[in-house]
mmCIF file of C-alpha atoms and ligand atoms in Angstrom:
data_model
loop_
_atom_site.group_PDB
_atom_site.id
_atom_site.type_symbol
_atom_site.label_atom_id
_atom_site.label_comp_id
_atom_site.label_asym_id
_atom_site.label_seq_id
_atom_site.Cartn_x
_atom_site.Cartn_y
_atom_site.Cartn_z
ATOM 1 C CA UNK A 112 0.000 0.000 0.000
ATOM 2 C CA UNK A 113 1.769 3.573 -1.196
ATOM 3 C CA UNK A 114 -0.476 5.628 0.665
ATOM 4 C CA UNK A 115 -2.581 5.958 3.580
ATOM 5 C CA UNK A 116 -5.717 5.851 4.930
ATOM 6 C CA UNK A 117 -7.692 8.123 7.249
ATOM 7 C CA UNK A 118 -10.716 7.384 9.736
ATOM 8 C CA UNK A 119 -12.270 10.321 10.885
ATOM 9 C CA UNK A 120 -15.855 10.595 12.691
ATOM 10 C CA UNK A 121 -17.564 11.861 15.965
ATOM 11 C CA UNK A 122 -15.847 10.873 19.291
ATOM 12 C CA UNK A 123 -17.103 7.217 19.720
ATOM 13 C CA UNK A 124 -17.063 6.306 16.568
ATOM 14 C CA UNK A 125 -13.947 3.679 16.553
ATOM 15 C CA UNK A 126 -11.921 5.003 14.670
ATOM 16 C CA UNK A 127 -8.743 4.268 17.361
ATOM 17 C CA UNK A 128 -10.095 0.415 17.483
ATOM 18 C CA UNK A 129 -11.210 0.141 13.508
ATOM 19 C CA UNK A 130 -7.968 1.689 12.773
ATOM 20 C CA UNK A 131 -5.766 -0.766 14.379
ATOM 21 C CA UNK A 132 -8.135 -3.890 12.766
ATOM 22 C CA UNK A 133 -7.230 -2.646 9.248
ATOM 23 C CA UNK A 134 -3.895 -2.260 10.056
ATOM 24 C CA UNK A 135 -3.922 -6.333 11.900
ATOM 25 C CA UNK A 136 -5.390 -6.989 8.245
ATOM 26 C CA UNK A 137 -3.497 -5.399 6.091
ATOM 27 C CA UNK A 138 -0.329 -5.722 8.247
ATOM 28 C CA UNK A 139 0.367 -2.212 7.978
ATOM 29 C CA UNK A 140 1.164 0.465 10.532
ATOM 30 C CA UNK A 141 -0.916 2.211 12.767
ATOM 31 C CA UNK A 142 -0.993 6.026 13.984
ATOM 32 C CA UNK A 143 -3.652 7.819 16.543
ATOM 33 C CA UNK A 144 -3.462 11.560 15.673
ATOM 34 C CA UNK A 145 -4.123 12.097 19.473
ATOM 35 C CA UNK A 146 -1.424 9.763 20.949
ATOM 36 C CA UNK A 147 0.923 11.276 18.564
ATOM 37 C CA UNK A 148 -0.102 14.853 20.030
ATOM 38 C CA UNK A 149 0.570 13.445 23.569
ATOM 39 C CA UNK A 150 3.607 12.135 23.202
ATOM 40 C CA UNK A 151 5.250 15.111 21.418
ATOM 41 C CA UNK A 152 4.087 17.351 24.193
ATOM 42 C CA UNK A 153 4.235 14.990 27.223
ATOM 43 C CA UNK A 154 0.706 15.647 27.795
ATOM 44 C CA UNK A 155 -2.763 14.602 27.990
ATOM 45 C CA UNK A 156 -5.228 15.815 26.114
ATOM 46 C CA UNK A 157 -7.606 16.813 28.839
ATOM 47 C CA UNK A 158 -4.941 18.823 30.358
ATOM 48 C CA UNK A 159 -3.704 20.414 26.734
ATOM 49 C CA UNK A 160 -7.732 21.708 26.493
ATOM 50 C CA UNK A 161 -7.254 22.773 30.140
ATOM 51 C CA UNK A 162 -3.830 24.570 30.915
ATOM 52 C CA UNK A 163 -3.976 26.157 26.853
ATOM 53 C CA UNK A 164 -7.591 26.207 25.502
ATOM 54 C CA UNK A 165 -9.080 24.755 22.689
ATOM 55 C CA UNK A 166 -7.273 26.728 19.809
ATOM 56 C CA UNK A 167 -3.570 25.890 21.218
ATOM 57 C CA UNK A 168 -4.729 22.454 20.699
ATOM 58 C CA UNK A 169 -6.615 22.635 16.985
ATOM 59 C CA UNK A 170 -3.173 24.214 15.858
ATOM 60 C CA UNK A 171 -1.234 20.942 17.667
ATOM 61 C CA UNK A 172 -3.888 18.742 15.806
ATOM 62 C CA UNK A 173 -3.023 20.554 12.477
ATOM 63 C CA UNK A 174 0.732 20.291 12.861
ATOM 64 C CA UNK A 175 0.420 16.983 13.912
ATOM 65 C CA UNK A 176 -1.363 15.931 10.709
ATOM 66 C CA UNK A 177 1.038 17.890 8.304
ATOM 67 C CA UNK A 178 3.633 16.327 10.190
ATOM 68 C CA UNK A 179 2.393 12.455 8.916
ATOM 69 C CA UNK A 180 1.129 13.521 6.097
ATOM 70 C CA UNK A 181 3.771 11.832 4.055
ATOM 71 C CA UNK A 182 3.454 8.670 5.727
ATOM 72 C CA UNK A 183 3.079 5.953 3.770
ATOM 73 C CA UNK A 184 1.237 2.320 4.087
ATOM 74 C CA UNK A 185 0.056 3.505 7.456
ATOM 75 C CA UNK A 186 -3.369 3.607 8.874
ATOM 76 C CA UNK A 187 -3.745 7.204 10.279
ATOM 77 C CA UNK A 188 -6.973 7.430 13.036
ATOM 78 C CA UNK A 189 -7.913 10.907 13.610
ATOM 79 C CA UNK A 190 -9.443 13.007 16.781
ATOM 80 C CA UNK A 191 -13.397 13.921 16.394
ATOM 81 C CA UNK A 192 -12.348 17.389 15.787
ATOM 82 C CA UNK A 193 -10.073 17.074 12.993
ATOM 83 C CA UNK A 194 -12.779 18.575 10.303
ATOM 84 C CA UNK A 195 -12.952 21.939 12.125
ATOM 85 C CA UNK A 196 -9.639 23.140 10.959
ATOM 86 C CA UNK A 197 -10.563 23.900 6.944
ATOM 87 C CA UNK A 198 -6.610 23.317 6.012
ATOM 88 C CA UNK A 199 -7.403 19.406 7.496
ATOM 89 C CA UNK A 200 -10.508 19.191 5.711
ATOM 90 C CA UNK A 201 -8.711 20.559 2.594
ATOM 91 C CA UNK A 202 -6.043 17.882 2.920
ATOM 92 C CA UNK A 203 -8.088 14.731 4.043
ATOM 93 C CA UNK A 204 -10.511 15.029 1.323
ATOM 94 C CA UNK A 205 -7.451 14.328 -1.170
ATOM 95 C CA UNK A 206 -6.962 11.443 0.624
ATOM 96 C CA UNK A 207 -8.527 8.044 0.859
ATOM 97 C CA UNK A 208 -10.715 9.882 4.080
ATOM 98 C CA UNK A 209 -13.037 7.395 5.747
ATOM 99 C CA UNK A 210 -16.212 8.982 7.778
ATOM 100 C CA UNK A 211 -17.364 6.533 10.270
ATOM 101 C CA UNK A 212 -20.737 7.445 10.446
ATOM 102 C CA UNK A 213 -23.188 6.200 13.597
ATOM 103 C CA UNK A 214 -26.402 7.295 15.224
ATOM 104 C CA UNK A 215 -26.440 10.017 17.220
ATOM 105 C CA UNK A 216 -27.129 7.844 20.441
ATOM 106 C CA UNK A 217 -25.014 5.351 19.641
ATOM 107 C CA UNK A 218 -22.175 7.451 20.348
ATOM 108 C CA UNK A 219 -23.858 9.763 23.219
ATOM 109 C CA UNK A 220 -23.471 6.136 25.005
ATOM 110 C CA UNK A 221 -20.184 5.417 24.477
ATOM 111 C CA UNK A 222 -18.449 8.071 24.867
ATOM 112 C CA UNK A 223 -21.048 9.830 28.151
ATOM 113 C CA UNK A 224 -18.545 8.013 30.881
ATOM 114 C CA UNK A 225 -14.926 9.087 29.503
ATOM 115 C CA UNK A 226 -13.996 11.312 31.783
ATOM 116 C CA UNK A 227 -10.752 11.630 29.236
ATOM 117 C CA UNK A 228 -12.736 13.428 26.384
ATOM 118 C CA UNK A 229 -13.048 17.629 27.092
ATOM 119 C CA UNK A 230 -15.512 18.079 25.040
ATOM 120 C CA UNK A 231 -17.868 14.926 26.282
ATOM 121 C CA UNK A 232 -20.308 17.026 28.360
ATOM 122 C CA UNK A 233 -24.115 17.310 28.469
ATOM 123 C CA UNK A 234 -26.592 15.483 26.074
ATOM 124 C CA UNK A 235 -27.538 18.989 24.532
ATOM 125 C CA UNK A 236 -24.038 19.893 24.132
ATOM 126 C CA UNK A 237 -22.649 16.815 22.438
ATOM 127 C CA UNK A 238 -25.903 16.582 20.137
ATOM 128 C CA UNK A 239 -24.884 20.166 19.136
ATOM 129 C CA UNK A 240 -21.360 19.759 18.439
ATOM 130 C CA UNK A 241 -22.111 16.550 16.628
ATOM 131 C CA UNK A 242 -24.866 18.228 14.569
ATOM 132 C CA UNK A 243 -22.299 21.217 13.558
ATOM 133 C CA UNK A 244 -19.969 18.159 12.505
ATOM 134 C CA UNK A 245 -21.996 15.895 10.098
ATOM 135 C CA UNK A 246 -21.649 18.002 7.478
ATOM 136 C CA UNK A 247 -17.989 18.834 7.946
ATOM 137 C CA UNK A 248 -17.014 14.896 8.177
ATOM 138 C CA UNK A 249 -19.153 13.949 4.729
ATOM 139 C CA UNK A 250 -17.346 16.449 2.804
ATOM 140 C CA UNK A 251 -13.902 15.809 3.776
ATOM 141 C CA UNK A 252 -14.874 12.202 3.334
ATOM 142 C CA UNK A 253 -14.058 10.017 0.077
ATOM 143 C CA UNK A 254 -16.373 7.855 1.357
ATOM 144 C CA UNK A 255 -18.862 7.453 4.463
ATOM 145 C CA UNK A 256 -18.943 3.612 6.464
ATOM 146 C CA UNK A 257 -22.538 3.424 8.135
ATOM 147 C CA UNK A 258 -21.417 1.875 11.382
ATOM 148 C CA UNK A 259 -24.808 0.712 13.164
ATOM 149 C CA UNK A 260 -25.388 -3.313 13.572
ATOM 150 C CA UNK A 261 -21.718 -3.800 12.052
ATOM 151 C CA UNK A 262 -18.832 -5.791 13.893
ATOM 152 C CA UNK A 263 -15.763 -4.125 14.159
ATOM 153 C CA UNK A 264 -13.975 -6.456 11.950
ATOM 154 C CA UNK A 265 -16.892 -6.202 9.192
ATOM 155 C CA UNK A 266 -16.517 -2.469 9.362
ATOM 156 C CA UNK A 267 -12.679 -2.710 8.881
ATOM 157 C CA UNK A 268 -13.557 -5.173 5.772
ATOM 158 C CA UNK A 269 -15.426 -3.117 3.957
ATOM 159 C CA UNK A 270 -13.023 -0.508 3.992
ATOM 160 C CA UNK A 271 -10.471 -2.577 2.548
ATOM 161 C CA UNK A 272 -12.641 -3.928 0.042
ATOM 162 C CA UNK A 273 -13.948 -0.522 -0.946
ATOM 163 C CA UNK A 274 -10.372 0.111 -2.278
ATOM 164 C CA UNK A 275 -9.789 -3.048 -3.955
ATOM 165 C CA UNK A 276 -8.701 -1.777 -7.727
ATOM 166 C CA UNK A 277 -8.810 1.597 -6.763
ATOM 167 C CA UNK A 278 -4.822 1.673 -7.129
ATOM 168 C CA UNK A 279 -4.225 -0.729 -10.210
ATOM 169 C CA UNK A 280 -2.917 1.412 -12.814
ATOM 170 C CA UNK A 281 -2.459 4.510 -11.121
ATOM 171 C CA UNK A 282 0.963 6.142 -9.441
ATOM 172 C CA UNK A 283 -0.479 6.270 -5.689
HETATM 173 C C1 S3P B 659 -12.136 15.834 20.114
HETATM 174 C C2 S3P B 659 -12.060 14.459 20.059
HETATM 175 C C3 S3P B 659 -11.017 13.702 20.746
HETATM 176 C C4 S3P B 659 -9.770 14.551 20.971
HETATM 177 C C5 S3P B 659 -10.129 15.833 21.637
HETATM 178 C C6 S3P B 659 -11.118 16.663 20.830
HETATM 179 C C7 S3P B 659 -13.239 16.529 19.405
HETATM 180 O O1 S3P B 659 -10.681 12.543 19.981
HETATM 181 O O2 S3P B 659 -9.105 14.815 19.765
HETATM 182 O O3 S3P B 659 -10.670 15.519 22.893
HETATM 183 O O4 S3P B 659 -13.142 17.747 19.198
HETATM 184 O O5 S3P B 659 -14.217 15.846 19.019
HETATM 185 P P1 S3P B 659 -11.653 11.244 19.852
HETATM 186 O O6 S3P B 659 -12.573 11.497 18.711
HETATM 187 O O7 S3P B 659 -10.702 10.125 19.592
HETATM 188 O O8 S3P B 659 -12.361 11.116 21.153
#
């Protein structure tokens, strides 16, 4: 594989746990945008959102992703926010950009307990943020996984089916 491939969605959405099925599969490498981030500064998320604010963070996110962007063969998962930086969106919809796309409640239920996620707050809030995000993650996606009633593995299948052919005959 001569490129990469990105999994971006909502927080909840798997894209940490699909990520690293796809790259079992496909024996390739795996990267989580927000592990990267933590390990360059030494620091948890939570606590980059809380000692430097939101902003200070969306510019870490956007270096971060530059900084891989010429990784090859690698499976790159991405933080739910990703798609509010346009520069990100610009770049990851000229890439083979996976949306991982559940229900609303689906993901209110997961992710509710994580005390590790800053931006995980109430009902209202999260259905807001997540509503100001659809749009953002479909158009910066090459193409959107429906996640509901599907296995983690199946999930990561059809993503590596979906490019079957996709590279024959072309320089990627
Ligand atoms: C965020 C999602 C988080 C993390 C940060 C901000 C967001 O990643 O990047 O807390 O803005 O939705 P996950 O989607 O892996 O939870």
């Amino acid at each position: 594989m001569n490129h990469s491939i990105y999994l971006i969605g909502f927080m909840g959405s798997g894209k940490s746990t699909i990520g690293q099925e796809i790259a079992r599969l496909l024996k390739c490498s795996w990267i989580d945008l927000d592990c990267y981030i933590e390990e360059t500064q030494q620091m948890p998320i939570k606590d980059l959102f809380k000692q430097y604010g939101e902003p200070y963070f969306r510019d870490l996110e956007c270096a971060a992703l530059e900084a891989l962007s010429n990784r090859k063969n690698s499976i790159v998962s991405t933080g739910g926010g990703i798609i509010v930086t346009p520069k990100n969106a610009v770049f990851l919809k000229s890439q083979k950009t996976f949306y991982l796309k559940w229900e609303f409640e689906t993901l209110f239920n997961r992710i509710s307990q994580d005390q590790s996620r800053p931006l995980a707050r109430s009902y209202e809030e999260v259905m807001h943020l997540y509503q100001s995000r659809e749009m953002l993650y479909e158009a910066a996606s090459w193409k959107v996984i429906l996640g509901e009633g599907k296995s983690v593995e199946a999930i990561a299948k059809e993503i590596i089916n979906s490019l079957e052919g996709v590279y024959e005959n072309s320089s990627y």
